[in-house]
Amino acid sequence: MDHAADAMRTDLMTITRHVLNEQSKFPEARGDLTILLNNIVLGCKFVCSSVSKAGLAKLIGLAGETNVQGEEQKKLDVLSNDVFINALVSSGRTNVLVSEENEDAIFVEPSKRGRYCVVFDPLDGSSNIDCGVSIGTIFGIYMLKEGASGTVEDVLQPGTAMLAAGYCMYGSSCTLVLSTGAGVNGFTLDPSLGEFILTHPDIKIPKKGKIYSVNEGNAKHWDGPTTKYVENAKFPKDGSSPKSLRYIGSMVADVHRTLLYGGIFMYPGDKKSPKGKLRVLYEVFPMSFLVEQAGGQSFTGKQRSLDLVPAHIHDRSPIFLGSYDDVEEIKALYAAESA
Ligand code: AFP
């Protein structure tokens, strides 16, 4: 980033301005999605500020612990969940919410209800908080179907029914990546302005990458196609260079790198956990939506990830996402196995 040039820049594309521009392409739009997204952005700013102060404020620790002043402290993931629920409900535009932190779906009270359902993981990768590794919030947005009253069935929809999805990464900078179904854009929080500024317009994932990203500690339990893919990545038979391995263990950070640099991110099913680890509604779907919008692919080992229909709000699925050609390769290995 050219900071000197930045200081001179006077025409800033903030996320609000960007979303309003998108809205203006739909004359029938009432601005509800814009208001909802604004509230999500507010939640992200709040969590970003809490994450960056976590060490200082002693926010880290077990939920219910007390700090040196004897005050009750909330663990960061509990705090983030409260922040997002409040931001979403107070937007007056939501109906059914699903959070990674809540066992059951949340039904917004009638006076505050709107037309949107939001699925989210308020602080994904929270086991990384204590060592300062990037973590993030992931979200996906559905619209209630015509005549729907707001039940759990309204969120048990395939990923193809999602209207918008995004994540906010709390790392060396705070970056929000968003798609409302017309490409993917990345915004970086300018702390001095308190605004997310468009810094990564129209993100396109490279068609083929040089990186694979997976928890290799699980290799003992992998199925044939995953094992073969990783073997080929390390010892390519076509004379190409081996791929690099990068794995942070924080989905937002691993997917963010994959979007920008290309390659493949995998959390496969294995003999111990046939459905893998990652949750369909608020991890697999939003990230698959973004990767497809950026020109990549997302596959479960059996089908396109966005075609899944979850039976329960916390269902899991294997996932292979990233550069188009790299996902083609794993698809071919699964096809060969079932042939
Ligand atoms: P935590 O929230 O428990 O840290 O889990 C993070 C996560 O859901 C996702 O962000 C990572 O991609 C994945 O789990 C890492 O899982 P492994 O630790 O099993 O590799």
Short mmCIF file of C-alpha atoms and ligand atoms in Angstrom, two decimals:
data_model
loop_
_atom_site.label_atom_id
_atom_site.label_comp_id
_atom_site.label_asym_id
_atom_site.label_seq_id
_atom_site.Cartn_x
_atom_site.Cartn_y
_atom_site.Cartn_z
CA MET A 1 0.00 0.00 0.00
CA ASP A 2 1.36 3.45 -0.91
CA HIS A 3 0.77 5.44 2.29
CA ALA A 4 1.97 8.73 0.80
CA ALA A 5 -0.49 8.36 -2.08
CA ASP A 6 -3.17 7.31 0.39
CA ALA A 7 -2.75 10.48 2.38
CA MET A 8 -3.42 12.48 -0.80
CA ARG A 9 -6.44 10.46 -1.84
CA THR A 10 -9.64 12.45 -1.54
CA ASP A 11 -12.23 10.24 -3.21
CA LEU A 12 -12.60 7.27 -0.90
CA MET A 13 -14.81 4.32 -1.80
CA THR A 14 -16.11 3.33 1.62
CA ILE A 15 -17.99 0.09 2.06
CA THR A 16 -21.24 2.01 2.64
CA ARG A 17 -20.78 3.95 -0.60
CA HIS A 18 -19.97 0.73 -2.42
CA VAL A 19 -23.07 -1.07 -1.11
CA LEU A 20 -25.26 1.95 -1.95
CA ASN A 21 -23.82 1.93 -5.50
CA GLU A 22 -24.69 -1.75 -5.78
CA GLN A 23 -28.18 -1.06 -4.45
CA SER A 24 -28.78 1.67 -7.04
CA LYS A 25 -28.50 -0.99 -9.79
CA PHE A 26 -31.79 -2.42 -8.49
CA PRO A 27 -34.42 0.35 -8.64
CA GLU A 28 -36.90 -1.82 -6.72
CA ALA A 29 -34.46 -2.24 -3.76
CA ARG A 30 -35.69 -0.66 -0.54
CA GLY A 31 -32.29 -0.37 1.11
CA ASP A 32 -32.93 -3.18 3.60
CA LEU A 33 -29.82 -5.14 2.63
CA THR A 34 -27.76 -1.96 2.83
CA ILE A 35 -28.99 -1.32 6.37
CA LEU A 36 -28.34 -4.94 7.35
CA LEU A 37 -24.81 -4.85 5.90
CA ASN A 38 -24.13 -1.57 7.72
CA ASN A 39 -24.99 -3.25 11.00
CA ILE A 40 -22.75 -6.22 10.18
CA VAL A 41 -19.94 -3.76 9.42
CA LEU A 42 -20.53 -2.12 12.81
CA GLY A 43 -20.26 -5.55 14.48
CA CYS A 44 -16.98 -6.20 12.64
CA LYS A 45 -15.53 -2.85 13.76
CA PHE A 46 -16.48 -3.58 17.36
CA VAL A 47 -14.96 -7.07 17.28
CA CYS A 48 -11.85 -5.77 15.51
CA SER A 49 -11.33 -3.24 18.25
CA SER A 50 -11.90 -5.87 20.98
CA VAL A 51 -9.53 -8.35 19.33
CA SER A 52 -6.78 -5.75 19.01
CA LYS A 53 -7.20 -4.78 22.68
CA ALA A 54 -7.61 -8.35 23.91
CA GLY A 55 -4.16 -8.68 25.45
CA LEU A 56 -4.36 -5.26 27.07
CA ALA A 57 -7.87 -5.50 28.37
CA LYS A 58 -7.43 -9.08 29.57
CA LEU A 59 -10.45 -10.06 27.58
CA ILE A 60 -8.85 -13.44 26.99
CA GLY A 61 -9.77 -16.14 29.41
CA LEU A 62 -12.58 -18.38 30.39
CA ALA A 63 -16.07 -16.97 30.08
CA GLY A 64 -17.13 -15.76 33.48
CA GLU A 65 -13.58 -15.17 34.73
CA THR A 66 -12.88 -11.99 36.61
CA ASN A 67 -10.10 -9.54 35.78
CA VAL A 68 -7.74 -7.82 38.20
CA GLN A 69 -10.37 -5.20 38.97
CA GLY A 70 -12.70 -8.00 39.99
CA GLU A 71 -14.98 -7.31 37.01
CA GLU A 72 -16.67 -10.16 35.16
CA GLN A 73 -14.92 -10.75 31.84
CA LYS A 74 -16.44 -12.18 28.74
CA LYS A 75 -14.40 -14.48 26.57
CA LEU A 76 -13.87 -12.88 23.15
CA ASP A 77 -16.04 -15.35 21.27
CA VAL A 78 -18.92 -14.87 23.71
CA LEU A 79 -18.53 -11.09 23.47
CA SER A 80 -18.40 -11.20 19.66
CA ASN A 81 -21.52 -13.32 19.55
CA ASP A 82 -23.41 -10.84 21.75
CA VAL A 83 -22.20 -7.95 19.59
CA PHE A 84 -23.36 -9.56 16.34
CA ILE A 85 -26.72 -10.70 17.69
CA ASN A 86 -27.43 -7.18 18.97
CA ALA A 87 -26.26 -5.56 15.73
CA LEU A 88 -28.36 -7.93 13.60
CA VAL A 89 -31.52 -7.72 15.70
CA SER A 90 -31.33 -3.93 16.04
CA SER A 91 -31.09 -3.56 12.26
CA GLY A 92 -34.80 -4.42 12.20
CA ARG A 93 -34.12 -6.38 9.02
CA THR A 94 -33.51 -9.91 10.32
CA ASN A 95 -35.85 -12.79 11.08
CA VAL A 96 -33.96 -16.01 11.79
CA LEU A 97 -30.34 -16.06 12.98
CA VAL A 98 -27.98 -19.00 13.27
CA SER A 99 -24.75 -18.56 15.20
CA GLU A 100 -21.96 -21.06 15.74
CA GLU A 101 -22.17 -20.12 19.41
CA ASN A 102 -25.87 -20.93 19.88
CA GLU A 103 -27.19 -24.45 19.84
CA ASP A 104 -30.59 -23.35 18.56
CA ALA A 105 -31.62 -20.85 15.90
CA ILE A 106 -32.60 -17.42 17.19
CA PHE A 107 -36.03 -16.07 16.19
CA VAL A 108 -36.19 -12.30 16.22
CA GLU A 109 -39.13 -10.87 18.16
CA PRO A 110 -42.03 -9.68 15.93
CA SER A 111 -41.54 -5.93 16.51
CA LYS A 112 -37.95 -6.11 15.20
CA ARG A 113 -38.44 -8.61 12.41
CA GLY A 114 -37.37 -8.16 8.80
CA ARG A 115 -36.96 -10.31 5.69
CA TYR A 116 -33.41 -11.60 6.08
CA CYS A 117 -31.90 -14.65 7.73
CA VAL A 118 -28.25 -14.44 8.76
CA VAL A 119 -25.96 -17.38 9.49
CA PHE A 120 -22.64 -16.53 11.11
CA ASP A 121 -19.60 -17.60 13.05
CA PRO A 122 -18.82 -14.54 15.17
CA LEU A 123 -15.20 -15.48 15.90
CA ASP A 124 -13.89 -18.34 13.83
CA GLY A 125 -10.48 -19.74 14.71
CA SER A 126 -10.83 -18.73 18.33
CA SER A 127 -8.31 -21.36 19.48
CA ASN A 128 -5.76 -19.05 17.79
CA ILE A 129 -6.61 -15.97 19.89
CA ASP A 130 -4.05 -16.54 22.61
CA CYS A 131 -1.12 -16.53 20.18
CA GLY A 132 -2.25 -13.52 18.15
CA VAL A 133 -2.89 -15.40 14.89
CA SER A 134 -5.48 -13.95 12.49
CA ILE A 135 -9.07 -14.89 13.26
CA GLY A 136 -12.32 -13.73 11.74
CA THR A 137 -16.07 -13.45 11.48
CA ILE A 138 -17.87 -15.32 8.69
CA PHE A 139 -21.44 -14.57 7.57
CA GLY A 140 -24.01 -15.52 4.98
CA ILE A 141 -27.36 -13.87 4.21
CA TYR A 142 -30.58 -15.44 2.94
CA MET A 143 -33.88 -13.76 2.17
CA LEU A 144 -37.11 -15.30 3.52
CA LYS A 145 -39.09 -16.95 0.77
CA GLU A 146 -42.41 -15.32 -0.23
CA GLY A 147 -45.00 -16.21 2.44
CA ALA A 148 -42.44 -17.83 4.79
CA SER A 149 -43.07 -17.16 8.46
CA GLY A 150 -39.51 -17.48 9.77
CA THR A 151 -38.80 -21.03 10.90
CA VAL A 152 -35.64 -23.07 10.99
CA GLU A 153 -36.54 -24.43 7.51
CA ASP A 154 -35.91 -20.93 6.17
CA VAL A 155 -32.19 -21.34 6.89
CA LEU A 156 -31.93 -25.00 5.92
CA GLN A 157 -31.52 -23.89 2.31
CA PRO A 158 -28.82 -24.79 -0.22
CA GLY A 159 -25.89 -22.41 -0.49
CA THR A 160 -27.06 -21.42 -3.97
CA ALA A 161 -29.96 -19.60 -2.25
CA MET A 162 -27.57 -17.27 -0.42
CA LEU A 163 -27.86 -13.62 -1.43
CA ALA A 164 -24.63 -12.35 0.05
CA ALA A 165 -21.70 -13.61 2.06
CA GLY A 166 -18.48 -12.32 3.54
CA TYR A 167 -15.87 -12.47 6.21
CA CYS A 168 -13.91 -10.02 8.26
CA MET A 169 -10.34 -10.96 9.12
CA TYR A 170 -8.79 -9.55 12.27
CA GLY A 171 -5.10 -9.71 11.47
CA SER A 172 -2.26 -7.27 10.92
CA SER A 173 -5.00 -5.18 9.35
CA CYS A 174 -8.76 -5.60 9.56
CA THR A 175 -10.05 -6.72 6.17
CA LEU A 176 -13.66 -7.26 5.16
CA VAL A 177 -14.33 -9.32 2.04
CA LEU A 178 -17.85 -9.17 0.68
CA SER A 179 -19.92 -10.46 -2.18
CA THR A 180 -23.52 -9.53 -2.85
CA GLY A 181 -23.57 -11.87 -5.84
CA ALA A 182 -21.78 -9.65 -8.35
CA GLY A 183 -18.10 -10.37 -7.75
CA VAL A 184 -15.98 -10.07 -4.65
CA ASN A 185 -14.53 -6.91 -3.12
CA GLY A 186 -12.15 -6.42 -0.21
CA PHE A 187 -12.15 -3.44 2.15
CA THR A 188 -9.52 -2.52 4.72
CA LEU A 189 -10.38 -0.67 7.90
CA ASP A 190 -8.67 2.69 8.09
CA PRO A 191 -8.43 3.06 11.88
CA SER A 192 -8.00 6.84 11.67
CA LEU A 193 -11.27 7.22 9.74
CA GLY A 194 -13.10 4.27 11.32
CA GLU A 195 -14.17 3.32 7.78
CA PHE A 196 -13.64 0.28 5.60
CA ILE A 197 -12.08 1.50 2.34
CA LEU A 198 -12.15 -0.47 -0.93
CA THR A 199 -8.60 -1.78 -1.27
CA HIS A 200 -9.12 -5.04 -3.21
CA PRO A 201 -11.66 -4.34 -5.98
CA ASP A 202 -13.07 -7.26 -7.97
CA ILE A 203 -10.95 -10.04 -6.47
CA LYS A 204 -10.28 -12.87 -8.93
CA ILE A 205 -8.67 -16.04 -7.64
CA PRO A 206 -5.74 -17.20 -9.83
CA LYS A 207 -6.86 -20.04 -12.14
CA LYS A 208 -4.13 -22.30 -10.78
CA GLY A 209 -2.11 -21.95 -7.59
CA LYS A 210 1.14 -23.12 -6.09
CA ILE A 211 -0.07 -23.69 -2.54
CA TYR A 212 -2.01 -26.45 -0.81
CA SER A 213 -3.46 -25.93 2.64
CA VAL A 214 -4.57 -28.78 4.88
CA ASN A 215 -4.06 -30.15 8.38
CA GLU A 216 -1.59 -32.89 7.46
CA GLY A 217 -1.67 -34.23 10.99
CA ASN A 218 -4.85 -36.01 9.94
CA ALA A 219 -3.17 -37.75 6.95
CA LYS A 220 -3.31 -41.16 8.64
CA HIS A 221 -7.11 -41.09 8.40
CA TRP A 222 -7.51 -39.57 4.90
CA ASP A 223 -9.32 -41.25 2.02
CA GLY A 224 -7.61 -42.22 -1.28
CA PRO A 225 -8.28 -39.05 -3.33
CA THR A 226 -7.06 -36.67 -0.61
CA THR A 227 -3.93 -38.78 -0.05
CA LYS A 228 -3.24 -38.89 -3.81
CA TYR A 229 -3.79 -35.14 -4.20
CA VAL A 230 -1.29 -34.28 -1.49
CA GLU A 231 1.18 -36.86 -2.81
CA ASN A 232 0.96 -35.22 -6.28
CA ALA A 233 1.37 -31.78 -4.70
CA LYS A 234 4.63 -32.89 -3.08
CA PHE A 235 5.97 -35.20 -5.79
CA PRO A 236 4.45 -34.01 -9.09
CA LYS A 237 4.74 -36.61 -11.85
CA ASP A 238 4.47 -34.10 -14.70
CA GLY A 239 7.84 -32.45 -14.03
CA SER A 240 6.29 -29.31 -12.48
CA SER A 241 7.59 -27.87 -9.19
CA PRO A 242 6.16 -29.18 -5.93
CA LYS A 243 3.51 -27.01 -4.29
CA SER A 244 4.13 -25.14 -1.04
CA LEU A 245 2.22 -26.07 2.09
CA ARG A 246 0.64 -23.26 4.09
CA TYR A 247 -1.79 -23.96 6.94
CA ILE A 248 -2.78 -21.47 9.60
CA GLY A 249 -5.66 -23.42 11.15
CA SER A 250 -7.91 -20.39 11.01
CA MET A 251 -10.31 -20.74 8.08
CA VAL A 252 -10.69 -17.02 7.41
CA ALA A 253 -6.93 -16.54 7.13
CA ASP A 254 -6.39 -19.70 5.06
CA VAL A 255 -9.24 -18.82 2.67
CA HIS A 256 -8.13 -15.18 2.43
CA ARG A 257 -4.65 -16.27 1.32
CA THR A 258 -6.19 -18.77 -1.11
CA LEU A 259 -8.40 -16.05 -2.65
CA LEU A 260 -5.48 -13.69 -3.14
CA TYR A 261 -2.63 -16.07 -4.03
CA GLY A 262 -4.53 -19.07 -5.41
CA GLY A 263 -4.16 -22.74 -4.55
CA ILE A 264 -6.41 -25.09 -2.65
CA PHE A 265 -7.72 -25.17 0.92
CA MET A 266 -9.02 -28.51 2.13
CA TYR A 267 -10.73 -29.84 5.19
CA PRO A 268 -11.54 -33.35 3.99
CA GLY A 269 -13.68 -35.97 5.62
CA ASP A 270 -11.69 -38.85 7.00
CA LYS A 271 -12.17 -42.21 8.63
CA LYS A 272 -12.56 -40.62 12.06
CA SER A 273 -14.84 -37.77 10.94
CA PRO A 274 -16.48 -38.64 7.59
CA LYS A 275 -18.12 -35.20 7.46
CA GLY A 276 -14.92 -33.32 8.23
CA LYS A 277 -14.95 -30.49 10.75
CA LEU A 278 -16.26 -27.37 9.09
CA ARG A 279 -19.89 -26.30 9.41
CA VAL A 280 -22.03 -26.09 6.31
CA LEU A 281 -24.12 -23.00 7.05
CA TYR A 282 -21.62 -20.53 8.40
CA GLU A 283 -18.23 -21.83 7.16
CA VAL A 284 -18.64 -23.94 4.01
CA PHE A 285 -21.44 -21.93 2.32
CA PRO A 286 -20.17 -18.36 2.77
CA MET A 287 -16.60 -19.28 1.79
CA SER A 288 -17.79 -21.35 -1.20
CA PHE A 289 -20.02 -18.45 -2.30
CA LEU A 290 -17.07 -16.05 -2.20
CA VAL A 291 -14.67 -18.43 -3.95
CA GLU A 292 -17.16 -19.12 -6.76
CA GLN A 293 -17.85 -15.40 -7.12
CA ALA A 294 -14.09 -14.90 -7.49
CA GLY A 295 -13.91 -17.49 -10.29
CA GLY A 296 -12.82 -20.53 -8.24
CA GLN A 297 -14.63 -23.70 -7.23
CA SER A 298 -15.73 -25.45 -4.07
CA PHE A 299 -16.34 -29.20 -3.88
CA THR A 300 -17.35 -31.54 -1.05
CA GLY A 301 -15.80 -34.71 -2.46
CA LYS A 302 -19.19 -35.63 -3.91
CA GLN A 303 -20.80 -32.45 -5.25
CA ARG A 304 -20.58 -28.69 -5.66
CA SER A 305 -20.54 -27.38 -2.07
CA LEU A 306 -23.27 -24.77 -2.65
CA ASP A 307 -25.69 -27.52 -3.76
CA LEU A 308 -25.69 -29.14 -0.32
CA VAL A 309 -28.94 -28.91 1.63
CA PRO A 310 -28.22 -29.02 5.36
CA ALA A 311 -30.57 -31.12 7.49
CA HIS A 312 -29.52 -29.42 10.74
CA ILE A 313 -28.20 -25.94 11.43
CA HIS A 314 -24.82 -27.16 12.69
CA ASP A 315 -24.22 -29.83 10.01
CA ARG A 316 -20.65 -30.34 8.80
CA SER A 317 -19.21 -31.15 5.39
CA PRO A 318 -15.83 -31.92 3.85
CA ILE A 319 -14.62 -29.04 1.69
CA PHE A 320 -12.03 -28.49 -1.07
CA LEU A 321 -12.00 -24.91 -2.32
CA GLY A 322 -9.78 -22.64 -4.29
CA SER A 323 -8.34 -22.11 -7.75
CA TYR A 324 -10.46 -23.55 -10.56
CA ASP A 325 -7.78 -25.91 -11.94
CA ASP A 326 -6.68 -27.17 -8.53
CA VAL A 327 -10.24 -28.11 -7.56
CA GLU A 328 -10.66 -29.78 -10.98
CA GLU A 329 -7.74 -32.00 -10.04
CA ILE A 330 -9.30 -33.22 -6.79
CA LYS A 331 -12.66 -33.66 -8.56
CA ALA A 332 -10.95 -35.91 -11.12
CA LEU A 333 -9.40 -38.02 -8.33
CA TYR A 334 -12.80 -38.53 -6.67
CA ALA A 335 -14.40 -39.32 -10.05
CA ALA A 336 -11.66 -41.89 -10.78
CA GLU A 337 -12.21 -43.52 -7.40
CA SER A 338 -15.93 -43.95 -7.85
CA ALA A 339 -15.58 -45.12 -11.50
P1 AFP B 1 -11.41 -23.08 16.29
O1 AFP B 1 -12.47 -21.99 16.23
O2 AFP B 1 -11.67 -24.14 17.32
O3 AFP B 1 -10.04 -22.50 16.40
O4 AFP B 1 -11.49 -23.87 14.90
C1 AFP B 1 -11.17 -23.21 13.72
C2 AFP B 1 -11.74 -23.96 12.56
O5 AFP B 1 -13.13 -24.11 12.69
C3 AFP B 1 -11.41 -23.29 11.22
O6 AFP B 1 -11.28 -21.90 11.33
C4 AFP B 1 -10.13 -23.95 10.80
O7 AFP B 1 -9.98 -24.00 9.40
C5 AFP B 1 -10.25 -25.34 11.37
O8 AFP B 1 -11.14 -25.24 12.48
C6 AFP B 1 -8.94 -25.88 11.85
O9 AFP B 1 -9.11 -27.16 12.34
P2 AFP B 1 -7.87 -28.09 12.77
O10 AFP B 1 -7.30 -27.46 14.01
O11 AFP B 1 -8.48 -29.43 13.02
O12 AFP B 1 -6.89 -28.10 11.64
#
